[in-house]
Amino acid sequence: MSTVVPTTIDRIEQKVDTRIAAYLMTEYLERLGVEVVFGLCGHTVIALLDALGKSRIRFVSTRHEQVAAHAADGYARASGKPGVVLSHLGPGLTNACTGVANAALDSIPMVVIAGDVPSYYSGRHPHQEVNLHQDADQFQIYRPFCKRVYRVERVGDLPRVLERAFHLSQAGRPGPVLVDVPMDLFSEDLPVDAFQQVPAVMARPTIDAAVAEQIVNALAAAERPVLYAGGGVLSARATGELAALAEALEVPVAHTLMGKGCLRHDHPLLLGQSGFWGTPISNDKCRTADLILAVGTRLAEANSSSWDPRFTFSIPPTRLIHIDADEAEIGRNYPTELGVVADAKLALAALASAAQGRTHRDRGRLRDEIARGRKAFAANWDHQWSSDQYPLRPERILAELRKAVPEDGFIVTDVGWNKNGVGQQFPITVPGTFVTPSGLATMGFGPAAVLGVKMAQPDRAAVALVGDGGFSTNPSVIATAMEADLPVVWLVMDNAGFGTIAGLEKAHYGWNFGCMFERCGQPYRVDYAAMARACGARGINVESAAALGPALEEALGANLPTVIQVAMENVPTPTPGHWDINDIYRKGE
Ligand SMILES: Cc1ncc(C[n+]2csc(CCOP(=O)(O)OP(=O)(O)O)c2C)c(N)n1
């Protein structure tokens, strides 16, 4: 005769009130301030959906888990809170992977809650488990990019794991955390007060007065110093502190793609973006600097011209001081004179305050030089802002977009001309209004991320500027925007192909095989505006350059999601920097 050993929960149940875990967990999410969960259903998560449906939390049901993850990512960027994703196991988990990895590479706080196969099936290879060579291990797919992957083995662990997930996703360098829950645990009972602990309020690390003094001294004494701002400056909401430091010591500011917006576009000390798609004045000043103070950046490949010293950074002889939330980033690609692990806002505030009233080396006619350098580069393309040609020049599209969208409106890009052109040329004045996928550079990010941005900031305009390739990866975003009542605008730059890669192949191999949209050898165009209308949304086909401005005005004033499709000439974004892939390609016979 077998003896039934009571579990911890059974023992607890005899003494205290209990409720079903899914409901307690949802109430906990409400208490943590979660306003919205983005996800897609499956049999493993309907217990949680039932609870969510009865809560104050909104559930945005997407039609692809990658869309859910990108939307949660956009929400996190525009709200400053972690994005929350709900995913089914197996195909749901693998579909969401790209979106979660994209968030990870851009240091976006995110909690992914996944329903898994029932716990008691471990090793039996149940329905929809990814398990051919490992048992009950599919959550490990998230390991290379999540800050933690938790598999909850017992329902009693759920409160602690969720608290850890919300804490870790936001603490230090933010990023995604996976909470993988065997579905039977959602339906188990927990004591009503099981979800007690909330994430600690964190005092972020700053720099002490002596270190601040040392850095300010070095900047003041340097002959050609540069401040180099990454996305960490924007996510720490530290742009005011950066401007104060730059102005106090008269130091020019260069930035990464994600650092765009760190100073107003018209700030006289702004050099612009560095690297392959950067600006010549930014690359020149970085390369010839005697001291660079880099803040909140990985000094990653695209912005560093593949780390080739002839183009963007030449370290040494340039000396580098690097402030970052993550110690692993310090010294990775360049020898670093001083590494500082600190919060960008606190560190820049300490530096700005130490720099107030300090004398510094004479910077000569630095501001004039910057103005001249920026103007000379813009002269290569600013005449195109008014070009009437059809298909449109991409620069005309940017000009119309800038005119139509208020300064505090969001420009969400994808990858392609949109990201590279906006990063290089588009005037941003309000920090945080430029949202872009940098580290993973995922095609498909923009059309979905704009949903989360609009959810976080419903009173501000939100436009996704995307290529036709990126838009068509997942046009189901239109239906989701309709269902969630999110009046976003997608401005689709249509060049009938994966234009950026087509241009690269053409430059090296003389044709663009495999990169253009074709049917029977002819260009193949999809009517995305009609697709929008089929979803009950608005769709506008722009048929002349002059028609784009009015179309944008109309779309931004509408209370329905709108797709604006505009034919665009496929021209490459200027590349003042370097990318060493261009040295790899070899053309045979
Ligand atoms: C998921 C994914 N697959 C492939 C790529 C490689 N890639 C970079 S840009 C690009 C073309 C994007 O085409 P489109 O959205 O039409 O924009 P365009 O380049 O024409 O401006 C591709 C395929 C990528 N970044 N992401």
Coordinates of C-alpha atoms in Angstrom, one line a residue, residues 194-419:
A194 CA 1.7 34.3 -1.0
F195 CA 2.6 37.2 -3.3
Q196 CA 3.9 39.5 -0.5
Q197 CA 7.3 40.7 -1.7
V198 CA 7.6 43.4 -4.3
P199 CA 10.9 44.3 -5.9
A200 CA 13.1 46.5 -3.8
V201 CA 13.4 50.2 -4.5
M202 CA 16.9 50.5 -5.9
A203 CA 19.4 53.3 -5.2
R204 CA 21.5 53.3 -8.4
P205 CA 25.3 53.4 -8.3
T206 CA 26.8 56.9 -8.7
I207 CA 30.4 58.0 -8.8
D208 CA 32.1 59.5 -5.8
A209 CA 33.4 63.1 -5.7
A210 CA 37.0 62.1 -6.2
V211 CA 36.3 60.2 -9.4
A212 CA 34.0 63.0 -10.7
E213 CA 36.8 65.4 -10.0
Q214 CA 39.3 63.2 -11.9
I215 CA 37.1 63.0 -15.0
V216 CA 36.2 66.6 -15.0
N217 CA 39.9 67.5 -14.7
A218 CA 40.8 65.3 -17.6
L219 CA 38.0 66.7 -19.8
A220 CA 38.9 70.3 -18.9
A221 CA 42.6 69.8 -19.6
A222 CA 42.1 67.8 -22.8
E223 CA 42.8 69.5 -26.1
R224 CA 40.2 67.8 -28.2
P225 CA 37.8 66.0 -25.8
V226 CA 34.5 64.3 -27.0
L227 CA 31.5 63.2 -25.1
Y228 CA 30.1 60.0 -26.6
A229 CA 26.5 59.1 -25.7
G230 CA 24.9 55.7 -26.1
G231 CA 21.3 54.5 -25.5
G232 CA 22.1 54.3 -21.8
V233 CA 22.0 58.1 -21.6
L234 CA 18.5 58.1 -23.1
S235 CA 17.1 55.2 -21.0
A236 CA 18.5 56.8 -17.8
R237 CA 16.6 60.0 -18.9
A238 CA 20.0 61.8 -18.5
T239 CA 20.0 64.1 -21.5
G240 CA 19.7 67.3 -19.4
E241 CA 22.7 66.3 -17.3
L242 CA 24.7 65.4 -20.5
A243 CA 23.9 68.9 -22.0
A244 CA 24.9 70.6 -18.7
L245 CA 28.3 68.8 -18.7
A246 CA 28.9 69.5 -22.4
E247 CA 28.1 73.2 -22.0
A248 CA 30.1 73.6 -18.8
L249 CA 33.3 72.4 -20.4
E250 CA 32.5 73.2 -24.0
V251 CA 32.9 69.6 -25.2
P252 CA 31.3 68.4 -28.4
V253 CA 28.9 65.4 -28.3
A254 CA 28.8 62.4 -30.6
H255 CA 26.4 59.6 -30.2
T256 CA 25.4 56.1 -31.2
L257 CA 22.2 55.2 -33.1
M258 CA 20.4 54.6 -29.8
G259 CA 21.9 57.7 -28.4
K260 CA 20.2 59.9 -31.0
G261 CA 18.2 62.6 -29.2
C262 CA 20.8 63.0 -26.4
L263 CA 21.1 66.7 -27.4
R264 CA 18.6 68.7 -29.4
H265 CA 19.3 68.4 -33.2
D266 CA 20.1 72.1 -33.3
H267 CA 22.4 72.1 -30.3
P268 CA 25.7 73.8 -31.4
L269 CA 27.8 71.2 -29.7
L270 CA 26.1 68.2 -31.4
L271 CA 28.3 66.3 -33.8
G272 CA 25.8 63.6 -34.7
Q273 CA 25.9 59.9 -35.1
S274 CA 29.2 58.1 -35.4
G275 CA 30.2 55.1 -37.5
F276 CA 29.2 53.5 -40.8
W277 CA 26.0 55.5 -41.2
G278 CA 27.3 58.4 -39.1
T279 CA 28.3 61.9 -40.1
P280 CA 31.8 62.9 -41.2
I281 CA 32.2 65.6 -38.5
S282 CA 31.3 63.0 -35.8
N283 CA 33.7 60.4 -37.1
D284 CA 36.5 63.0 -37.6
K285 CA 36.1 64.5 -34.1
C286 CA 36.0 61.0 -32.5
R287 CA 39.0 59.8 -34.4
T288 CA 41.1 62.8 -33.6
A289 CA 40.0 63.3 -30.0
D290 CA 42.7 63.1 -27.4
L291 CA 40.1 62.0 -24.8
I292 CA 36.7 60.4 -25.1
L293 CA 34.2 60.1 -22.3
A294 CA 31.8 57.3 -23.4
V295 CA 28.5 56.9 -21.4
G296 CA 25.9 54.1 -21.7
T297 CA 27.3 52.5 -24.9
R298 CA 28.7 49.2 -26.0
L299 CA 31.0 50.9 -28.5
A300 CA 29.4 48.5 -30.9
E301 CA 30.5 47.6 -34.4
A302 CA 28.2 49.7 -36.6
N303 CA 28.8 52.9 -34.7
S304 CA 32.6 52.2 -34.4
S305 CA 33.2 51.5 -38.1
S306 CA 34.1 47.9 -37.4
W307 CA 36.6 49.2 -34.8
D308 CA 38.9 50.1 -37.7
P309 CA 41.1 53.0 -36.4
R310 CA 41.1 54.7 -39.7
F311 CA 37.5 55.7 -39.5
T312 CA 35.8 56.4 -36.2
F313 CA 37.8 55.7 -33.1
S314 CA 41.6 55.4 -32.8
I315 CA 42.0 54.3 -29.2
P316 CA 44.9 54.5 -28.3
P317 CA 46.3 57.1 -28.9
T318 CA 42.9 58.5 -27.9
R319 CA 42.3 58.0 -24.2
L320 CA 39.0 56.4 -23.2
I321 CA 37.0 56.9 -20.0
H322 CA 33.9 54.7 -20.0
I323 CA 30.9 54.9 -17.8
D324 CA 28.3 52.1 -18.1
A325 CA 25.8 50.2 -16.0
D326 CA 27.3 46.9 -17.0
E327 CA 30.9 46.1 -16.0
A328 CA 31.1 43.5 -18.8
E329 CA 31.0 46.4 -21.4
I330 CA 34.1 48.1 -20.0
G331 CA 37.3 47.4 -21.9
R332 CA 35.7 44.9 -24.3
N333 CA 36.8 46.5 -27.6
Y334 CA 39.2 49.3 -26.6
P335 CA 41.8 49.7 -23.9
T336 CA 40.2 51.9 -21.3
E337 CA 42.0 54.3 -19.0
L338 CA 39.2 54.5 -16.5
G339 CA 36.1 52.3 -16.3
V340 CA 33.2 53.4 -14.1
V341 CA 30.2 51.3 -13.3
A342 CA 27.4 53.8 -12.6
D343 CA 24.0 54.9 -13.5
A344 CA 24.3 57.4 -16.4
K345 CA 22.0 60.0 -14.9
L346 CA 23.7 60.0 -11.5
A347 CA 27.1 60.0 -13.0
L348 CA 26.5 62.7 -15.5
A349 CA 24.7 64.8 -12.8
A350 CA 27.8 64.5 -10.6
L351 CA 30.1 65.4 -13.4
A352 CA 28.0 68.3 -14.5
S353 CA 27.9 69.7 -11.0
A354 CA 31.7 69.2 -10.6
A355 CA 32.2 71.0 -13.9
Q356 CA 30.1 74.1 -13.1
G357 CA 32.2 77.2 -13.2
R358 CA 35.4 75.3 -14.1
T359 CA 37.9 76.7 -16.4
H360 CA 38.8 74.6 -19.4
R361 CA 41.1 74.8 -22.3
D362 CA 40.2 77.2 -25.0
R363 CA 38.2 75.3 -27.6
G364 CA 38.8 77.9 -30.3
R365 CA 36.2 78.1 -33.0
L366 CA 34.7 74.7 -32.2
R367 CA 31.1 75.7 -32.6
D368 CA 31.7 77.2 -36.0
E369 CA 33.6 74.2 -37.1
I370 CA 30.8 71.9 -36.1
A371 CA 28.2 74.1 -37.8
R372 CA 30.3 74.1 -41.0
G373 CA 30.9 70.3 -40.9
R374 CA 27.2 69.5 -40.4
K375 CA 26.2 71.9 -43.1
A376 CA 28.7 70.6 -45.6
F377 CA 27.5 67.0 -45.1
A378 CA 23.8 68.0 -45.3
A379 CA 24.5 69.8 -48.6
N380 CA 24.9 66.3 -50.1
W381 CA 21.2 65.6 -49.5
D382 CA 19.2 68.5 -48.1
H383 CA 18.3 69.7 -51.6
Q384 CA 16.4 66.4 -51.9
W385 CA 14.0 67.5 -49.1
S386 CA 12.0 69.4 -51.7
S387 CA 12.5 66.9 -54.5
D388 CA 9.3 66.3 -56.5
Q389 CA 10.4 63.2 -58.2
Y390 CA 8.2 60.1 -58.2
P391 CA 8.9 57.4 -56.9
L392 CA 9.9 59.8 -54.0
R393 CA 13.4 60.4 -52.8
P394 CA 13.7 59.0 -49.2
E395 CA 14.9 62.5 -48.1
R396 CA 11.6 64.0 -49.2
I397 CA 9.8 61.4 -47.2
L398 CA 11.8 62.4 -44.1
A399 CA 11.1 66.1 -44.7
E400 CA 7.4 65.5 -44.9
L401 CA 7.4 63.3 -41.8
R402 CA 9.3 65.9 -39.8
K403 CA 6.9 68.6 -40.9
A404 CA 3.8 66.6 -40.0
V405 CA 4.8 65.0 -36.7
P406 CA 4.9 67.2 -33.6
E407 CA 8.2 67.4 -31.9
D408 CA 7.1 65.2 -29.1
G409 CA 5.6 62.6 -31.5
F410 CA 7.4 59.2 -31.8
I411 CA 9.2 58.1 -34.9
V412 CA 9.6 54.3 -34.7
T413 CA 11.8 52.8 -37.3
D414 CA 12.5 49.3 -38.6
V415 CA 15.7 48.4 -40.4
G416 CA 16.7 49.6 -43.9
W417 CA 16.8 53.2 -45.3
N418 CA 14.4 54.2 -42.6
K419 CA 16.7 53.4 -39.6

